[in-house]
XYZ file of C-alpha atoms in Angstrom:
409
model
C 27.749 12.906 7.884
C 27.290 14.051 3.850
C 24.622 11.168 3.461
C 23.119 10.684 -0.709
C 19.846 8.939 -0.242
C 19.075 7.645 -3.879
C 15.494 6.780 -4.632
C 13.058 6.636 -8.205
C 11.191 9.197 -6.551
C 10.712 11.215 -3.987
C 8.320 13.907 -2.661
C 6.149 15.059 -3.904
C 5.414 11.964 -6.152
C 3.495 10.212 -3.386
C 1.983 8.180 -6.257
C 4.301 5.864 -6.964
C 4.463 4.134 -3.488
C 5.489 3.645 -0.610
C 9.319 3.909 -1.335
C 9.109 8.077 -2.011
C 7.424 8.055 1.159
C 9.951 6.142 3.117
C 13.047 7.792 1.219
C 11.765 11.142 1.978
C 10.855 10.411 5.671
C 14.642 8.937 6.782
C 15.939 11.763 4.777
C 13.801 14.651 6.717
C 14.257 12.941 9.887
C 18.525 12.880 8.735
C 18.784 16.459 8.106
C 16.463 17.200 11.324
C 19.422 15.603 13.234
C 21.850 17.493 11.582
C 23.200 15.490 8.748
C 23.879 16.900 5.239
C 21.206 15.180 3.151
C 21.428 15.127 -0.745
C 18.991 13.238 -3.036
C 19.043 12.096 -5.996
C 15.535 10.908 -8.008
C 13.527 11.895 -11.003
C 10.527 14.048 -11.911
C 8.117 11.640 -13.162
C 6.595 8.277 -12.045
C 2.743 7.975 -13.299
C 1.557 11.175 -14.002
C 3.724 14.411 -15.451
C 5.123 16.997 -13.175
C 6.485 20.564 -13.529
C 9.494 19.881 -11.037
C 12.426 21.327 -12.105
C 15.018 19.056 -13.707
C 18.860 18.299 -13.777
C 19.799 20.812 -11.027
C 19.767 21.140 -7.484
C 16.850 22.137 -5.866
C 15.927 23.178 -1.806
C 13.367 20.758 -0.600
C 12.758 21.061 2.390
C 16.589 22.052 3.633
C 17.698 19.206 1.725
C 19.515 19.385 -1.859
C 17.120 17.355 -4.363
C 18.112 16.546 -7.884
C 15.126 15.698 -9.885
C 16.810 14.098 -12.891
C 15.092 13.949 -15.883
C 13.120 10.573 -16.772
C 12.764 9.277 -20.185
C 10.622 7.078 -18.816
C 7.807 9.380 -20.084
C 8.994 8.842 -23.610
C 8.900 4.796 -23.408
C 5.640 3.235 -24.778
C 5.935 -0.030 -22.660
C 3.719 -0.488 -19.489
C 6.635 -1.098 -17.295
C 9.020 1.702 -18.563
C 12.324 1.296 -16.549
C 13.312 4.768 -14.641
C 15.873 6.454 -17.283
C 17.868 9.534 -15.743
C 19.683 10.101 -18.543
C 21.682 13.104 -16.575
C 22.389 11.217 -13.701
C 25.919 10.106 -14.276
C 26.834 13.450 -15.311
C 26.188 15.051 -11.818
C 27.294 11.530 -10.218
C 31.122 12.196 -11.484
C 31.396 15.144 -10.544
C 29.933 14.585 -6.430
C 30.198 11.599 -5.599
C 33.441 11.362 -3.694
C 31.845 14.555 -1.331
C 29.729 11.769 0.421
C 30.074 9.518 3.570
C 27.802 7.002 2.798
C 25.228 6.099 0.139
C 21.684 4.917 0.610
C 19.984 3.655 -2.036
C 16.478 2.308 -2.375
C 14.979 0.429 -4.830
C 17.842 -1.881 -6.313
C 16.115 -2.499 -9.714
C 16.681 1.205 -11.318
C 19.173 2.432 -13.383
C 19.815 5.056 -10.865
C 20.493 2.168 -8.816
C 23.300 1.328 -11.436
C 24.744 4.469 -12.172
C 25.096 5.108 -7.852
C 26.089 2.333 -7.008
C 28.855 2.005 -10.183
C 30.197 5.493 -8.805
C 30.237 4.879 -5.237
C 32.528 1.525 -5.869
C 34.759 3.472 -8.646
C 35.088 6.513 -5.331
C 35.360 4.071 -2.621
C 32.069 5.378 -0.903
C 30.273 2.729 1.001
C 26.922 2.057 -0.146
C 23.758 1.124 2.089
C 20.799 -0.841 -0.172
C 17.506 -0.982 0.596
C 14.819 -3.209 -1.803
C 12.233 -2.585 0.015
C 10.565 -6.073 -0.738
C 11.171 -6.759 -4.365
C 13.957 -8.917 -4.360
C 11.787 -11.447 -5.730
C 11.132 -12.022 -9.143
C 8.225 -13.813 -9.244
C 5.644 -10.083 -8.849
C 5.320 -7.428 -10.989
C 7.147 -7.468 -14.340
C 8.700 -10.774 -14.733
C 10.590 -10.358 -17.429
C 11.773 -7.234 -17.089
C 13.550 -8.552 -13.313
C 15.026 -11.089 -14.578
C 16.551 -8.832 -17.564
C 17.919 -6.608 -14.649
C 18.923 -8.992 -12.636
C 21.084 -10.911 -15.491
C 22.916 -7.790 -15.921
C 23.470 -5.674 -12.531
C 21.516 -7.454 -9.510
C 24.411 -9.407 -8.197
C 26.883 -6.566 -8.606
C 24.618 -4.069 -7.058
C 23.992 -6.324 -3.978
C 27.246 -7.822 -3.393
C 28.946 -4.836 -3.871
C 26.787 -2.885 -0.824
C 29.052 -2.362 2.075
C 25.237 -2.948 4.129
C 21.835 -3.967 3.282
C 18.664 -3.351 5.135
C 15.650 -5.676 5.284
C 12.165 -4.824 6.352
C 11.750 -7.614 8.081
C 13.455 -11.288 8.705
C 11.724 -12.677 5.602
C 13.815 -10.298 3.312
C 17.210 -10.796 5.298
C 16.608 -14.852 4.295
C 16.351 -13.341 0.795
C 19.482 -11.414 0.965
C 21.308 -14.544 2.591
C 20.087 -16.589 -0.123
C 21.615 -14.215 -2.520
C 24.976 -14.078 -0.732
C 25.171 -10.909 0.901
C 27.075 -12.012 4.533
C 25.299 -11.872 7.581
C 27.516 -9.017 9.249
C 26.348 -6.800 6.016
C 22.515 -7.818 7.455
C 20.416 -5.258 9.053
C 16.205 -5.365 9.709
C 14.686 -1.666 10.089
C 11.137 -1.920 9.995
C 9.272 1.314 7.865
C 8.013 3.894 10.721
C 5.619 6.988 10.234
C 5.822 10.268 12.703
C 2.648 10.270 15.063
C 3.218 14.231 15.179
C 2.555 14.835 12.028
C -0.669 13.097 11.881
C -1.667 14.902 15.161
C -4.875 16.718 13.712
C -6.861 13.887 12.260
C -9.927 14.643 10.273
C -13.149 14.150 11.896
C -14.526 11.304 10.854
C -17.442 11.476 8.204
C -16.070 13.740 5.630
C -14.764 10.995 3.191
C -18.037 9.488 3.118
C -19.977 12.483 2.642
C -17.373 12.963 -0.340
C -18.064 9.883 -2.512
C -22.059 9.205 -1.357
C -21.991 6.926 1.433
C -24.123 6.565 4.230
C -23.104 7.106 7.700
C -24.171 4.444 9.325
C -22.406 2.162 6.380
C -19.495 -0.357 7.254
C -16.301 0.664 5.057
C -14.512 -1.721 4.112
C -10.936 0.040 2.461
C -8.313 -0.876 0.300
C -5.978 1.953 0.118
C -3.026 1.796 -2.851
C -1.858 0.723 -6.199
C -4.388 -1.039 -7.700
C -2.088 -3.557 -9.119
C -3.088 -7.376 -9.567
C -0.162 -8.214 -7.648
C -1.950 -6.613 -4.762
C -4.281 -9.638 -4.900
C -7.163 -6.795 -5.673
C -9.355 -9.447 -7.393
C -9.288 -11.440 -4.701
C -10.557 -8.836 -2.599
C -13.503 -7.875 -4.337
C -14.318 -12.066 -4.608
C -13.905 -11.739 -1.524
C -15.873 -8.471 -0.840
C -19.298 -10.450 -2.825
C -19.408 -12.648 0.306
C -19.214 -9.971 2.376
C -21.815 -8.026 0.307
C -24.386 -11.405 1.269
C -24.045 -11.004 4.669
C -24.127 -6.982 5.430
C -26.343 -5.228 3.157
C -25.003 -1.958 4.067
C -21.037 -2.821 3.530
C -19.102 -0.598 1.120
C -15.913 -1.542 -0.265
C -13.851 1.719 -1.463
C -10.696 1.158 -3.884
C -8.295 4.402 -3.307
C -5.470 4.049 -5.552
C -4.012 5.320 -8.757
C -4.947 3.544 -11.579
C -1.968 1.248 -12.766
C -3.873 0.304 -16.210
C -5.608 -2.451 -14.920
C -8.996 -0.648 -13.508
C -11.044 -2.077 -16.551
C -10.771 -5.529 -15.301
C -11.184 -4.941 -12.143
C -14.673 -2.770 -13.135
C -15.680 -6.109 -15.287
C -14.977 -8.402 -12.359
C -16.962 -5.766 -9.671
C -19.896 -5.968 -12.727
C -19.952 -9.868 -12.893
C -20.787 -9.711 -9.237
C -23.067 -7.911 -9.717
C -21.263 -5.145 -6.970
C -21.797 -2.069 -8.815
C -23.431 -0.043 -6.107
C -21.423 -1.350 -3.605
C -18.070 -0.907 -4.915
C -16.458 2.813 -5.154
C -13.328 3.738 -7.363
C -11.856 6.777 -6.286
C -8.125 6.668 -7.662
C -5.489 8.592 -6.585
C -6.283 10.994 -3.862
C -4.289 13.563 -1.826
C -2.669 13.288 1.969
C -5.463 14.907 3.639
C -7.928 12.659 1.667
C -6.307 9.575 2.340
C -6.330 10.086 5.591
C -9.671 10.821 5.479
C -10.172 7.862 4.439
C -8.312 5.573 7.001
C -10.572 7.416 9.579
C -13.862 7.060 8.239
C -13.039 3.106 7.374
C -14.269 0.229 9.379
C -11.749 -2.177 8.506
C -8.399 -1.730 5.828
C -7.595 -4.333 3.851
C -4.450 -5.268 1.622
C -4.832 -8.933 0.025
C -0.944 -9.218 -1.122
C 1.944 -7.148 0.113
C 5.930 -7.850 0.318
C 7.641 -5.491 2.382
C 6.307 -3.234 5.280
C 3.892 -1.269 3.929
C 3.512 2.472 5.243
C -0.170 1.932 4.158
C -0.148 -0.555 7.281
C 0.930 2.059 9.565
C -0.900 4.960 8.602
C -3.936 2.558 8.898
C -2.965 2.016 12.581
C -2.424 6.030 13.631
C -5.901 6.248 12.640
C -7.066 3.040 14.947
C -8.734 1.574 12.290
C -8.152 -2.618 12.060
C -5.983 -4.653 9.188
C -6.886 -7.373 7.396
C -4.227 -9.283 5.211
C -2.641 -12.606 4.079
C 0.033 -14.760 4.671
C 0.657 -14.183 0.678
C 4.077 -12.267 -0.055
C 5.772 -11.534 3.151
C 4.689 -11.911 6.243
C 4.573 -8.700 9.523
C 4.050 -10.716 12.720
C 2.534 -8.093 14.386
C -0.370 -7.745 12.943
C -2.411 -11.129 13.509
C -4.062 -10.900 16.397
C -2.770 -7.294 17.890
C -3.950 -5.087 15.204
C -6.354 -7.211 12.747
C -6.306 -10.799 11.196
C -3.957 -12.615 9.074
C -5.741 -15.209 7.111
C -5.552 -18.021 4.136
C -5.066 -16.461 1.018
C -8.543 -17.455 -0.099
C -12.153 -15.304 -0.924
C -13.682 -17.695 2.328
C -10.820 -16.524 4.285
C -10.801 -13.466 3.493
C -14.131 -12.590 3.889
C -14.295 -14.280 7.201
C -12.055 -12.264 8.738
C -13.528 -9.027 7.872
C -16.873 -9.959 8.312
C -15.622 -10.880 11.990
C -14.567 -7.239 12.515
C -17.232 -5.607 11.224
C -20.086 -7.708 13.333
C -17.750 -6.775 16.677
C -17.361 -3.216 17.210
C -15.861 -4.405 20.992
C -13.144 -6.519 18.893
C -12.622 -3.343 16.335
C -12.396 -0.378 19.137
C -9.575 -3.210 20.913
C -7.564 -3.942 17.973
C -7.793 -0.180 16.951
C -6.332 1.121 20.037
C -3.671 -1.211 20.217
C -3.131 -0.252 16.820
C -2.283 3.569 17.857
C -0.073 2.673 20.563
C 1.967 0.269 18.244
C 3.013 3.249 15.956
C 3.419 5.115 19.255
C 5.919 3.266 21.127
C 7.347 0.966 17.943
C 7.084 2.580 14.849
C 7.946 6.169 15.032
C 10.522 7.620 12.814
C 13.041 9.386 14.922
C 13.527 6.097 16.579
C 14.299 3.668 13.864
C 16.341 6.246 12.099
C 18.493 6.816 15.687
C 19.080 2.692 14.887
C 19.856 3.224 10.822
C 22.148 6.544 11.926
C 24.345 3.637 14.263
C 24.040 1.503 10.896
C 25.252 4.162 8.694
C 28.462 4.346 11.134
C 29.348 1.316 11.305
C 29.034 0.744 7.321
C 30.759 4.078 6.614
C 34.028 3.000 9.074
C 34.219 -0.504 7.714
C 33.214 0.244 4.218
C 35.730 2.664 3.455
C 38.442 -0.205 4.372
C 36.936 -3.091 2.363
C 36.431 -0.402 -0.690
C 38.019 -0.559 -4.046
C 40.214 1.821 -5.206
C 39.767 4.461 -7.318
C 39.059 3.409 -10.969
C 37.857 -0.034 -10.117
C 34.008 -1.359 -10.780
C 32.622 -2.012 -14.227
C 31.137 0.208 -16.068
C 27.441 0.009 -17.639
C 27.071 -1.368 -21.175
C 27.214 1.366 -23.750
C 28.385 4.667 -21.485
C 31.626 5.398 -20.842
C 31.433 6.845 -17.325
């Protein structure tokens, strides 16, 4: 199949999330199988980049456009991703493709795809990767979006996929029909992750003692990541293990100052490290030389969840946001959204290194058997099929779709 797989970003702006991650990984694991794999994305998400722009580029045997982003011109916090270029390229190759995948539904790539697939009559595969809510992140900006293009970008997918059955109920809720309905959970490839570094070099990095229990958060430091909670949390923790380090690995989404006050008013200073955004090797590092990962507030299926399991090291998390069943119990704890909660249940890992080594290796052989790549995209290549042969008979013709305020496309 000629597959586009449109995403905000995509390799190698691992900084903006898990969504570049999981857009590149389907993609590489397409074109391994023999598909032809086209992207489109931008150049910038946080910090600026030298890719090339507005052309296609060979990354990795797949064609990448990196379209320009005037986000990086935009003075507001929450800049929406601008590829100004986008619909220029989109006119001219859009009617080469099978199928469209898009990730991310709140983009104005999403927009401009989507608006060209329905005018072609491609059939288009969506993918929101957890933020079909409004009520995280930028509020007002969501419901801006979603006033204008959400139900017209959702309906008119020919298939969704959820990450897990509380995201189908959302996409049910918003009226996309249950034969459009498909759960893939994220995955990671075990084989690439083969050579893991020995454990102590992270610590040796940023100070801390061997013989220290690491307690790590690992991602965008974001309040909606419930990162406050986690260092209230973390203070109780503190009283009870004199040695425990909590280390914060994450770019810095211009809320670090408030988090710093909070860590001071605890009086946590020495026990809390900041480390922003770090590289592959690093992070992984980091999973491996952590006693116990924590994330207070997710929606979704993290990757940061997985990569935490290859390395064997124990989750703790919250029934706040969405819910993965598999973790309570099998690879960690899901608690109470609450600092007593919270705290309990890492302080529970960290006094049992029996309980830790159990959860830990049940953790690896999840990823093993469950969550590897090649076989959930085997499942999305049989989704892809089925979308493409019924999509291209419930498809509008040529010409048809609305166009997007103020361009003529």
């Amino acid at each position: 199949m000629k597959i586009l797989q449109v995403t905000p970003f995509f390799k190698p702006l691992w900084e903006s999330g898990g969504v570049a991650r999981v857009a590149y990984d389907i993609s590489h694991t397409l074109h391994e199988s023999g598909h032809d794999v086209t992207v489109y994305t931008t150049n910038r998400s946080i910090y600026p980049s030298d890719l090339p722009t507005n052309r296609r580029v060979d990354v990795d045997g797949m064609n990448v456009y990196y379209f320009e982003n005037l986000r990086k011109y935009c003075p507001m916090e929450a800049a929406p991703v601008l590829p100004y270029y986008m619909p220029a390229v989109a006119r001219r190759e859009m009617n080469q493709f099978d199928l469209v995948h898009i990730h991310d539904h709140r983009t104005m790539l999403t927009v401009i795809a989507s608006h060209y697939a329905r005018k072609c009559g491609v059939p288009y595969v969506l993918q929101a990767h957890g933020a079909l809510p409004q009520d995280t992140g930028s509020r007002r900006m969501k419901r801006l979006f979603d006033q204008l293009w959400s139900k017209e970008v959702i309906l008119g997918a020919s298939g969704v996929i959820a990450l897990n059955e509380t995201e189908a109920e959302c996409y049910r809720a918003l009226g996309v029909a249950e034969e459009k309905n498909a759960i893939f959970p994220n995955g990671n490839d075990p084989a690439e992750h083969s050579d893991l570094p020995a454990r102590g070099r992270f610590r040796a990095a940023w100070g801390i003692d061997g013989a220290a229990r690491v307690v790590l958060y690992l991602g965008r430091l974001d309040p909606t990541k419930g990162i406050d909670l986690l260092i209230r949390s973390f203070a109780e923790v503190a009283r009870e293990f004199d040695d425990a380090v909590l280390m914060l690995v994450g770019g810095d989404m211009g809320h670090n100052d408030e988090f710093r006050q909070r860590v001071r008013s605890l009086n946590l200073d020495d026990r809390v490290v900041f480390t922003g955004f770090v590289s592959k090797e690093d992070k992984m590092a980091a999973y491996t030389d952590a006693d116990v990962f924590v994330t207070p507030s997710f929606t979704g299926f993290p990757m940061t969840f997985l990569e935490a399991c290859l390395c064997g090291t124990p989750i703790v998390t919250t029934g706040q946001g969405d819910l993965l069943e598999w973790v309570d119990n099998t690879v960690g704890f899901t608690t109470e959204y609450t600092p007593e909660a919270f705290a309990g249940a890492i302080g529970r890992l960290l006094d049992d290194d029996v309980l830790r080594a159990r959860f830990g290796e049940q953790a690896k052989e999840l990823v093993r058997t469950r969550y590897n790549w090649q076989a959930i995209v085997r499942d999305i290549e049989g989704f892809y099929a089925d979308v493409a042969n019924k999509g291209r008979d419930r498809s509008l013709p040529a010409g048809a779709g609305s166009g997007l305020p103020g361009q003529n496309l």
